[in-house]
Short mmCIF file of C-alpha atoms in Angstrom, two decimals:
data_model
loop_
_atom_site.label_atom_id
_atom_site.label_comp_id
_atom_site.label_asym_id
_atom_site.label_seq_id
_atom_site.Cartn_x
_atom_site.Cartn_y
_atom_site.Cartn_z
CA UNK A 268 -26.70 7.42 64.96
CA UNK A 269 -24.43 7.66 61.95
CA UNK A 270 -25.73 9.02 58.67
CA UNK A 271 -24.68 6.11 56.44
CA UNK A 272 -26.57 3.51 58.44
CA UNK A 273 -29.68 5.70 58.31
CA UNK A 274 -29.51 5.68 54.52
CA UNK A 275 -29.23 1.90 54.52
CA UNK A 276 -32.38 1.58 56.63
CA UNK A 277 -34.33 3.77 54.23
CA UNK A 278 -33.11 1.80 51.23
CA UNK A 279 -34.31 -1.38 52.87
CA UNK A 280 -37.69 0.18 53.52
CA UNK A 281 -37.85 0.56 57.27
CA UNK A 282 -41.61 0.51 57.78
CA UNK A 283 -43.58 3.54 59.01
CA UNK A 284 -44.20 3.36 62.75
CA UNK A 285 -47.92 3.25 63.38
CA UNK A 286 -50.42 1.03 65.16
CA UNK A 287 -50.59 -1.30 62.19
CA UNK A 288 -46.82 -1.71 62.32
CA UNK A 289 -46.84 -2.49 66.05
CA UNK A 290 -49.50 -5.14 65.52
CA UNK A 291 -47.46 -6.63 62.70
CA UNK A 292 -44.29 -6.58 64.84
CA UNK A 293 -46.10 -8.20 67.74
CA UNK A 294 -47.65 -10.86 65.54
CA UNK A 295 -44.35 -11.59 63.78
CA UNK A 296 -42.39 -12.08 67.01
CA UNK A 297 -45.28 -13.96 68.61
CA UNK A 298 -45.53 -16.51 65.80
CA UNK A 299 -41.73 -16.84 65.57
CA UNK A 300 -41.57 -17.59 69.27
CA UNK A 301 -44.62 -19.84 69.21
CA UNK A 302 -43.38 -22.16 66.50
CA UNK A 303 -39.65 -22.22 67.08
CA UNK A 304 -38.45 -25.32 68.82
CA UNK A 305 -34.84 -25.53 69.85
CA UNK A 306 -32.42 -23.03 71.26
CA UNK A 307 -31.83 -19.33 70.77
CA UNK A 308 -29.73 -19.87 67.67
CA UNK A 309 -32.62 -21.48 65.82
CA UNK A 310 -34.96 -18.59 66.50
CA UNK A 311 -32.26 -16.09 65.54
CA UNK A 312 -31.80 -17.70 62.14
CA UNK A 313 -35.58 -17.84 61.58
CA UNK A 314 -35.81 -14.21 62.70
CA UNK A 315 -33.27 -13.33 60.01
CA UNK A 316 -35.31 -15.17 57.39
CA UNK A 317 -38.48 -13.35 58.39
CA UNK A 318 -37.14 -9.85 59.07
CA UNK A 319 -34.42 -9.66 56.41
CA UNK A 320 -35.63 -11.85 53.56
CA UNK A 321 -39.43 -11.78 53.79
CA UNK A 322 -40.24 -8.40 55.34
CA UNK A 323 -37.07 -6.55 54.28
CA UNK A 324 -37.14 -4.51 57.51
CA UNK A 325 -33.45 -5.02 58.24
CA UNK A 326 -30.38 -5.74 56.13
CA UNK A 327 -28.09 -8.70 56.63
CA UNK A 328 -25.19 -6.74 58.05
CA UNK A 329 -27.36 -5.17 60.74
CA UNK A 330 -28.86 -8.53 61.56
CA UNK A 331 -25.37 -9.97 62.04
CA UNK A 332 -24.54 -7.17 64.48
CA UNK A 333 -27.77 -7.87 66.35
CA UNK A 334 -26.99 -11.56 66.61
CA UNK A 335 -23.49 -10.89 67.94
CA UNK A 336 -24.83 -8.54 70.57
CA UNK A 337 -27.74 -10.84 71.44
CA UNK A 338 -25.33 -13.70 72.08
CA UNK A 339 -22.87 -11.82 74.22
CA UNK A 340 -25.40 -9.94 76.33
CA UNK A 341 -27.09 -11.27 79.45
CA UNK A 342 -30.44 -13.01 79.16
CA UNK A 343 -32.12 -15.29 76.63
CA UNK A 344 -30.72 -14.90 73.10
CA UNK A 345 -34.19 -14.87 71.51
CA UNK A 346 -35.33 -12.05 73.80
CA UNK A 347 -32.16 -10.05 73.15
CA UNK A 348 -32.56 -10.52 69.40
CA UNK A 349 -36.18 -9.32 69.51
CA UNK A 350 -35.18 -6.34 71.62
CA UNK A 351 -32.49 -5.31 69.13
CA UNK A 352 -34.80 -5.70 66.15
CA UNK A 353 -37.69 -3.92 67.87
CA UNK A 354 -35.51 -1.03 69.03
CA UNK A 355 -33.95 -0.68 65.61
CA UNK A 356 -37.36 -0.45 63.96
CA UNK A 357 -39.30 1.67 66.44
CA UNK A 358 -37.24 2.66 69.49
CA UNK A 359 -38.11 1.68 73.05
CA UNK A 360 -41.77 1.04 72.21
CA UNK A 361 -40.74 -1.29 69.39
CA UNK A 362 -38.32 -3.10 71.69
CA UNK A 363 -41.03 -3.65 74.30
CA UNK A 364 -43.63 -4.84 71.77
CA UNK A 365 -41.17 -7.29 70.18
CA UNK A 366 -40.20 -8.61 73.62
CA UNK A 367 -43.81 -9.07 74.64
CA UNK A 368 -44.44 -11.04 71.46
CA UNK A 369 -41.44 -13.24 72.15
CA UNK A 370 -42.12 -13.85 75.83
CA UNK A 371 -45.87 -14.49 75.76
CA UNK A 372 -45.92 -17.87 73.95
CA UNK A 373 -43.48 -19.67 76.30
CA UNK A 374 -45.18 -18.06 79.29
CA UNK A 375 -48.61 -19.31 78.25
CA UNK A 376 -47.33 -22.76 77.29
CA UNK A 377 -45.29 -23.23 80.47
CA UNK A 378 -48.20 -22.15 82.64
CA UNK A 379 -50.31 -24.87 81.01
CA UNK A 380 -47.43 -27.35 81.32
CA UNK A 381 -46.98 -26.49 85.00
CA UNK A 382 -50.67 -27.20 85.61
CA UNK A 383 -50.33 -30.55 83.86
CA UNK A 384 -47.01 -31.37 85.50
CA UNK A 385 -48.45 -30.84 88.97
CA UNK A 386 -51.25 -33.26 88.12
CA UNK A 387 -49.13 -36.05 86.66
CA UNK A 388 -45.71 -35.77 88.36
CA UNK A 389 -46.62 -38.31 91.04
CA UNK A 390 -47.79 -40.90 88.55
CA UNK A 391 -45.40 -43.85 88.55
CA UNK A 392 -45.12 -44.23 84.78
CA UNK A 393 -44.83 -40.50 84.14
CA UNK A 394 -42.09 -40.32 86.79
CA UNK A 395 -40.19 -43.08 84.98
CA UNK A 396 -40.59 -41.25 81.67
CA UNK A 397 -39.28 -38.05 83.24
CA UNK A 398 -36.28 -39.89 84.67
CA UNK A 399 -35.47 -41.11 81.17
CA UNK A 400 -35.85 -37.56 79.83
CA UNK A 401 -33.50 -36.30 82.53
CA UNK A 402 -30.92 -38.83 81.37
CA UNK A 403 -31.24 -37.42 77.83
CA UNK A 404 -30.91 -33.88 79.06
CA UNK A 405 -27.76 -34.78 81.01
CA UNK A 406 -26.33 -36.37 77.86
CA UNK A 407 -27.25 -33.31 75.75
CA UNK A 408 -25.83 -30.80 78.22
CA UNK A 409 -22.56 -32.73 78.49
CA UNK A 410 -22.37 -32.99 74.70
CA UNK A 411 -22.91 -29.23 74.40
CA UNK A 412 -20.20 -28.62 77.02
CA UNK A 413 -17.81 -30.76 75.02
CA UNK A 414 -18.70 -28.98 71.76
CA UNK A 415 -18.08 -25.61 73.45
CA UNK A 416 -14.89 -26.82 75.11
CA UNK A 417 -13.18 -28.03 71.92
CA UNK A 418 -12.75 -24.55 70.35
CA UNK A 419 -11.04 -23.41 73.57
CA UNK A 420 -8.23 -25.87 72.92
CA UNK A 421 -7.78 -24.72 69.30
CA UNK A 422 -6.38 -21.35 70.30
CA UNK A 423 -3.48 -23.08 72.08
CA UNK A 424 -3.55 -20.49 74.80
CA UNK A 425 -3.37 -21.32 78.47
CA UNK A 426 -5.59 -18.54 79.79
CA UNK A 427 -8.97 -19.65 78.36
CA UNK A 428 -8.34 -23.21 79.54
CA UNK A 429 -7.32 -21.94 82.94
CA UNK A 430 -10.52 -19.86 83.17
CA UNK A 431 -12.57 -22.89 82.18
CA UNK A 432 -10.83 -25.06 84.78
CA UNK A 433 -10.97 -22.54 87.59
CA UNK A 434 -14.68 -21.77 86.99
CA UNK A 435 -15.56 -25.44 86.84
CA UNK A 436 -13.58 -26.39 89.95
CA UNK A 437 -14.82 -23.37 91.88
CA UNK A 438 -18.39 -24.63 91.45
CA UNK A 439 -17.90 -28.36 91.38
CA UNK A 440 -15.25 -28.89 94.07
CA UNK A 441 -15.13 -25.75 96.18
CA UNK A 442 -18.87 -24.94 95.99
CA UNK A 443 -18.22 -21.24 95.54
CA UNK A 444 -21.35 -19.12 95.09
CA UNK A 445 -21.91 -18.77 91.35
CA UNK A 446 -22.53 -15.03 91.57
CA UNK A 447 -19.08 -14.67 93.15
CA UNK A 448 -17.55 -16.69 90.29
CA UNK A 449 -19.28 -14.60 87.62
CA UNK A 450 -18.40 -11.25 89.18
CA UNK A 451 -14.77 -12.33 89.66
CA UNK A 452 -14.51 -13.41 86.03
CA UNK A 453 -16.07 -10.15 84.81
CA UNK A 454 -13.68 -8.10 86.96
CA UNK A 455 -10.71 -10.16 85.81
CA UNK A 456 -11.83 -9.80 82.21
CA UNK A 457 -12.18 -6.02 82.36
CA UNK A 458 -8.89 -5.50 84.20
CA UNK A 459 -7.08 -7.86 81.81
CA UNK A 460 -8.52 -6.08 78.75
CA UNK A 461 -7.50 -2.70 80.11
CA UNK A 462 -3.95 -3.91 80.82
CA UNK A 463 -3.60 -5.54 77.40
CA UNK A 464 -4.95 -2.52 75.53
CA UNK A 465 -2.75 -0.15 77.50
CA UNK A 466 0.23 -2.42 76.80
CA UNK A 467 -0.48 -2.34 73.07
CA UNK A 468 -0.84 1.43 73.05
CA UNK A 469 2.47 1.78 74.87
CA UNK A 470 4.33 -0.10 72.18
CA UNK B 138 -43.15 -10.63 99.95
CA UNK B 139 -42.98 -13.56 97.54
CA UNK B 140 -43.50 -11.53 94.35
CA UNK B 141 -40.62 -9.23 95.16
CA UNK B 142 -38.40 -12.21 96.01
CA UNK B 143 -39.33 -13.95 92.74
CA UNK B 144 -38.64 -10.82 90.73
CA UNK B 145 -35.29 -10.26 92.42
CA UNK B 146 -34.06 -13.86 92.16
CA UNK B 147 -34.93 -14.11 88.48
CA UNK B 148 -33.60 -10.63 87.80
CA UNK B 149 -30.22 -11.86 89.08
CA UNK B 150 -30.45 -15.01 86.95
CA UNK B 151 -31.36 -12.99 83.85
CA UNK B 152 -28.54 -10.56 84.54
CA UNK B 153 -25.80 -13.12 84.96
CA UNK B 154 -26.77 -15.86 82.53
CA UNK B 155 -24.73 -14.96 79.48
CA UNK B 156 -24.36 -17.33 76.56
CA UNK B 157 -27.70 -19.03 76.04
CA UNK B 158 -30.18 -21.13 77.97
CA UNK B 159 -27.89 -23.75 79.43
CA UNK B 160 -25.85 -21.03 81.10
CA UNK B 161 -28.86 -20.41 83.36
CA UNK B 162 -28.65 -23.93 84.80
CA UNK B 163 -25.95 -23.42 87.44
CA UNK B 164 -27.91 -20.42 88.71
CA UNK B 165 -31.05 -22.51 88.94
CA UNK B 166 -29.23 -25.15 90.97
CA UNK B 167 -28.17 -22.39 93.31
CA UNK B 168 -31.81 -21.27 93.47
CA UNK B 169 -32.93 -24.84 94.18
CA UNK B 170 -30.60 -24.85 97.20
CA UNK B 171 -31.84 -21.58 98.65
CA UNK B 172 -35.51 -21.86 97.59
CA UNK B 173 -36.38 -25.58 97.38
CA UNK B 174 -40.13 -24.83 97.55
CA UNK B 175 -39.86 -22.91 94.25
CA UNK B 176 -38.03 -25.57 92.29
CA UNK B 177 -36.03 -28.68 93.16
CA UNK B 178 -32.87 -30.01 91.53
CA UNK B 179 -34.70 -32.89 89.86
CA UNK B 180 -37.52 -30.60 88.68
CA UNK B 181 -34.83 -28.54 86.92
CA UNK B 182 -33.97 -31.64 84.87
CA UNK B 183 -37.66 -32.16 84.04
CA UNK B 184 -38.04 -28.52 83.07
CA UNK B 185 -35.01 -28.67 80.76
CA UNK B 186 -36.60 -31.68 79.08
CA UNK B 187 -39.88 -29.73 78.78
CA UNK B 188 -38.04 -26.63 77.55
CA UNK B 189 -36.35 -28.66 74.83
CA UNK B 190 -39.74 -30.01 73.77
CA UNK B 191 -41.66 -26.72 73.81
CA UNK B 192 -40.89 -23.39 72.17
CA UNK B 193 -39.19 -20.67 74.15
CA UNK B 194 -35.99 -19.93 76.00
CA UNK B 195 -35.05 -22.09 78.99
CA UNK B 196 -34.68 -19.05 81.24
CA UNK B 197 -38.26 -17.93 80.59
CA UNK B 198 -39.65 -21.43 80.93
CA UNK B 199 -37.90 -21.88 84.28
CA UNK B 200 -39.07 -18.49 85.55
CA UNK B 201 -42.66 -19.19 84.55
CA UNK B 202 -42.56 -22.64 86.13
CA UNK B 203 -40.90 -21.64 89.40
CA UNK B 204 -43.08 -18.53 89.71
CA UNK B 205 -46.25 -20.47 89.03
CA UNK B 206 -45.20 -23.25 91.39
CA UNK B 207 -44.58 -20.87 94.28
CA UNK B 208 -47.15 -18.12 93.74
CA UNK B 209 -49.66 -19.07 91.04
CA UNK B 210 -50.37 -17.26 87.77
CA UNK B 211 -49.18 -13.86 88.95
CA UNK B 212 -46.01 -15.48 90.31
CA UNK B 213 -45.25 -16.90 86.87
CA UNK B 214 -45.72 -13.50 85.24
CA UNK B 215 -43.60 -11.67 87.80
CA UNK B 216 -40.72 -14.18 87.77
CA UNK B 217 -40.69 -13.95 83.95
CA UNK B 218 -40.66 -10.15 84.10
CA UNK B 219 -37.69 -10.39 86.46
CA UNK B 220 -35.88 -12.74 84.08
CA UNK B 221 -36.41 -10.43 81.10
CA UNK B 222 -35.90 -7.04 82.79
CA UNK B 223 -32.06 -7.06 82.70
CA UNK B 224 -32.13 -7.87 78.96
CA UNK B 225 -34.54 -5.01 78.30
CA UNK B 226 -32.40 -2.52 80.22
CA UNK B 227 -29.03 -3.65 78.90
CA UNK B 228 -30.04 -4.14 75.26
CA UNK B 229 -31.76 -0.75 75.08
CA UNK B 230 -28.60 0.88 76.46
CA UNK B 231 -26.41 -1.04 74.00
CA UNK B 232 -28.72 -0.30 71.06
CA UNK B 233 -28.58 3.39 71.90
CA UNK B 234 -24.80 3.39 71.72
CA UNK B 235 -24.57 0.78 68.98
CA UNK B 236 -22.58 3.01 66.62
CA UNK B 237 -19.80 3.38 69.18
CA UNK B 238 -20.16 -0.07 70.75
CA UNK B 239 -19.08 -1.89 67.62
CA UNK B 240 -15.88 0.02 67.04
CA UNK B 241 -14.78 0.19 70.63
CA UNK B 242 -12.40 -2.71 71.35
CA UNK B 243 -12.50 -2.03 75.10
CA UNK B 244 -16.24 -2.63 75.26
CA UNK B 245 -16.27 -5.41 72.70
CA UNK B 246 -13.58 -7.50 74.34
CA UNK B 247 -13.97 -6.42 77.93
CA UNK B 248 -15.96 -9.54 78.75
CA UNK B 249 -13.97 -12.02 76.68
CA UNK B 250 -13.08 -14.08 79.76
CA UNK B 251 -16.75 -14.92 80.29
CA UNK B 252 -16.82 -17.27 77.32
CA UNK B 253 -14.40 -19.94 78.59
CA UNK B 254 -15.75 -19.49 82.09
CA UNK B 255 -19.34 -20.09 80.97
CA UNK B 256 -18.25 -23.34 79.31
CA UNK B 257 -16.97 -24.41 82.74
CA UNK B 258 -20.32 -23.48 84.29
CA UNK B 259 -22.27 -25.46 81.69
CA UNK B 260 -20.03 -28.50 82.20
CA UNK B 261 -20.74 -28.20 85.91
CA UNK B 262 -24.48 -28.11 85.22
CA UNK B 263 -24.19 -31.20 83.02
CA UNK B 264 -22.42 -33.18 85.73
CA UNK B 265 -24.89 -31.96 88.32
CA UNK B 266 -27.74 -33.25 86.13
CA UNK B 267 -25.94 -36.54 85.66
CA UNK B 268 -25.52 -36.79 89.42
CA UNK B 269 -29.27 -36.39 89.90
CA UNK B 270 -29.98 -38.96 87.19
CA UNK B 271 -27.77 -41.72 88.57
CA UNK B 272 -27.74 -40.83 92.25
CA UNK B 273 -31.03 -38.97 92.72
CA UNK B 274 -32.57 -41.12 95.42
CA UNK B 275 -29.35 -41.41 97.41
CA UNK B 276 -28.42 -44.81 95.96
CA UNK B 277 -26.72 -45.61 92.67
CA UNK B 278 -29.41 -46.15 90.04
CA UNK B 279 -28.04 -48.75 87.62
CA UNK B 280 -30.93 -48.57 85.13
CA UNK B 281 -30.70 -44.78 84.93
CA UNK B 282 -26.92 -44.93 84.46
CA UNK B 283 -27.42 -47.46 81.69
CA UNK B 284 -30.04 -45.30 79.95
CA UNK B 285 -27.71 -42.33 80.28
CA UNK B 286 -24.78 -44.27 78.79
CA UNK B 287 -26.84 -45.48 75.80
CA UNK B 288 -28.20 -42.00 75.15
CA UNK B 289 -24.80 -40.33 75.43
CA UNK B 290 -23.34 -42.61 72.80
CA UNK B 291 -26.41 -42.03 70.61
CA UNK B 292 -26.35 -38.22 71.03
CA UNK B 293 -22.63 -38.12 70.22
CA UNK B 294 -23.01 -40.39 67.21
CA UNK B 295 -26.09 -38.87 65.56
CA UNK B 296 -25.43 -35.15 65.92
CA UNK B 297 -28.11 -33.93 63.54
CA UNK B 298 -31.06 -35.52 65.31
CA UNK B 299 -33.35 -32.96 66.97
CA UNK B 300 -33.33 -32.87 70.81
CA UNK B 301 -37.09 -33.45 70.76
CA UNK B 302 -36.51 -36.90 69.25
CA UNK B 303 -33.91 -37.74 71.91
CA UNK B 304 -36.23 -36.64 74.66
CA UNK B 305 -39.01 -38.85 73.31
CA UNK B 306 -36.59 -41.78 73.14
CA UNK B 307 -35.46 -40.99 76.68
CA UNK B 308 -39.06 -41.01 77.91
CA UNK B 309 -39.66 -44.40 76.30
CA UNK B 310 -36.41 -45.87 77.66
CA UNK B 311 -37.27 -44.46 81.07
CA UNK B 312 -40.62 -46.28 81.04
CA UNK B 313 -39.17 -49.50 79.59
CA UNK B 314 -36.35 -49.70 82.14
CA UNK B 315 -38.66 -48.34 84.84
CA UNK B 316 -35.99 -45.84 85.82
CA UNK B 317 -38.16 -43.87 88.21
CA UNK B 318 -38.53 -47.02 90.25
#
């Protein structure tokens, strides 16, 4: 770790790591996760409010780094955010405690929901309600796709659009295994980055 | 061994779903093809609706549901552990090297191509969902298509309305039009 960032942590009052702190960390992430409806971005912004503004554990710049990494790493954004914050505050133990706090509420709730779902899924009226909800979800997912697609056109570059098109067609028309698609894209991405960076260095 | 299979399948999903909850959907459809007794394509739609109405990431909700469905309480816990394990490993590695990670353009941009690709995957998932909505029982479902059309216009028009509200409206429309039929 670099010296200047260490000083920043101390200025912000990084809390002492003890049992009390772990309980506080667990409780903070647990309640955040319990009462945050909506996607990963919502919980990340509430996490900032709690950790940066209220508790003062982290500064804004660090939080921004965490969010960027949480978004671009595999797995749920909320879990990644908690892991970053927890690790930053108290190493691996902190990361695990924060993750446990984040994961437990949805796990408990979904277990209860699964029990209920099993009991009511065959009911005629409930089935109709679920069909209506599925229609909403389809509408929302397509709207999100459109919102994510628009910025791709702004860059006026062919490659992102091509990647979008190829990935979509590979799944939708050619029924390629999704793991194959992902691994190909990752390989392409890495090779392309290496070539571009090498090209720029050569100039 | 079901627990091992659950852990491994959700480990893969956790590892490859980059870019938020909806990015997990195409993987779940794949899972529904290979393991239909864990989760079915139409249950995925129900679970997304439930996920949008309850706290927590879609990936975790799906893992808990599919695990519970196939192997009870312990199944739910193990599938969830599998979903989260890649995050734990990767984030701890990244956090360790954070100082270098930020400044290193190779690492930072190495996966740039994933972003546009993931948009393609999410669009695929959206159409797949739509397919199940309007063509779920093997015949074209006019009521469901109508409900979908109304809701799409509504969702696109009123962008600031919370998904929870839309899902409630969808449930009501579903019952009124008797979409399940």
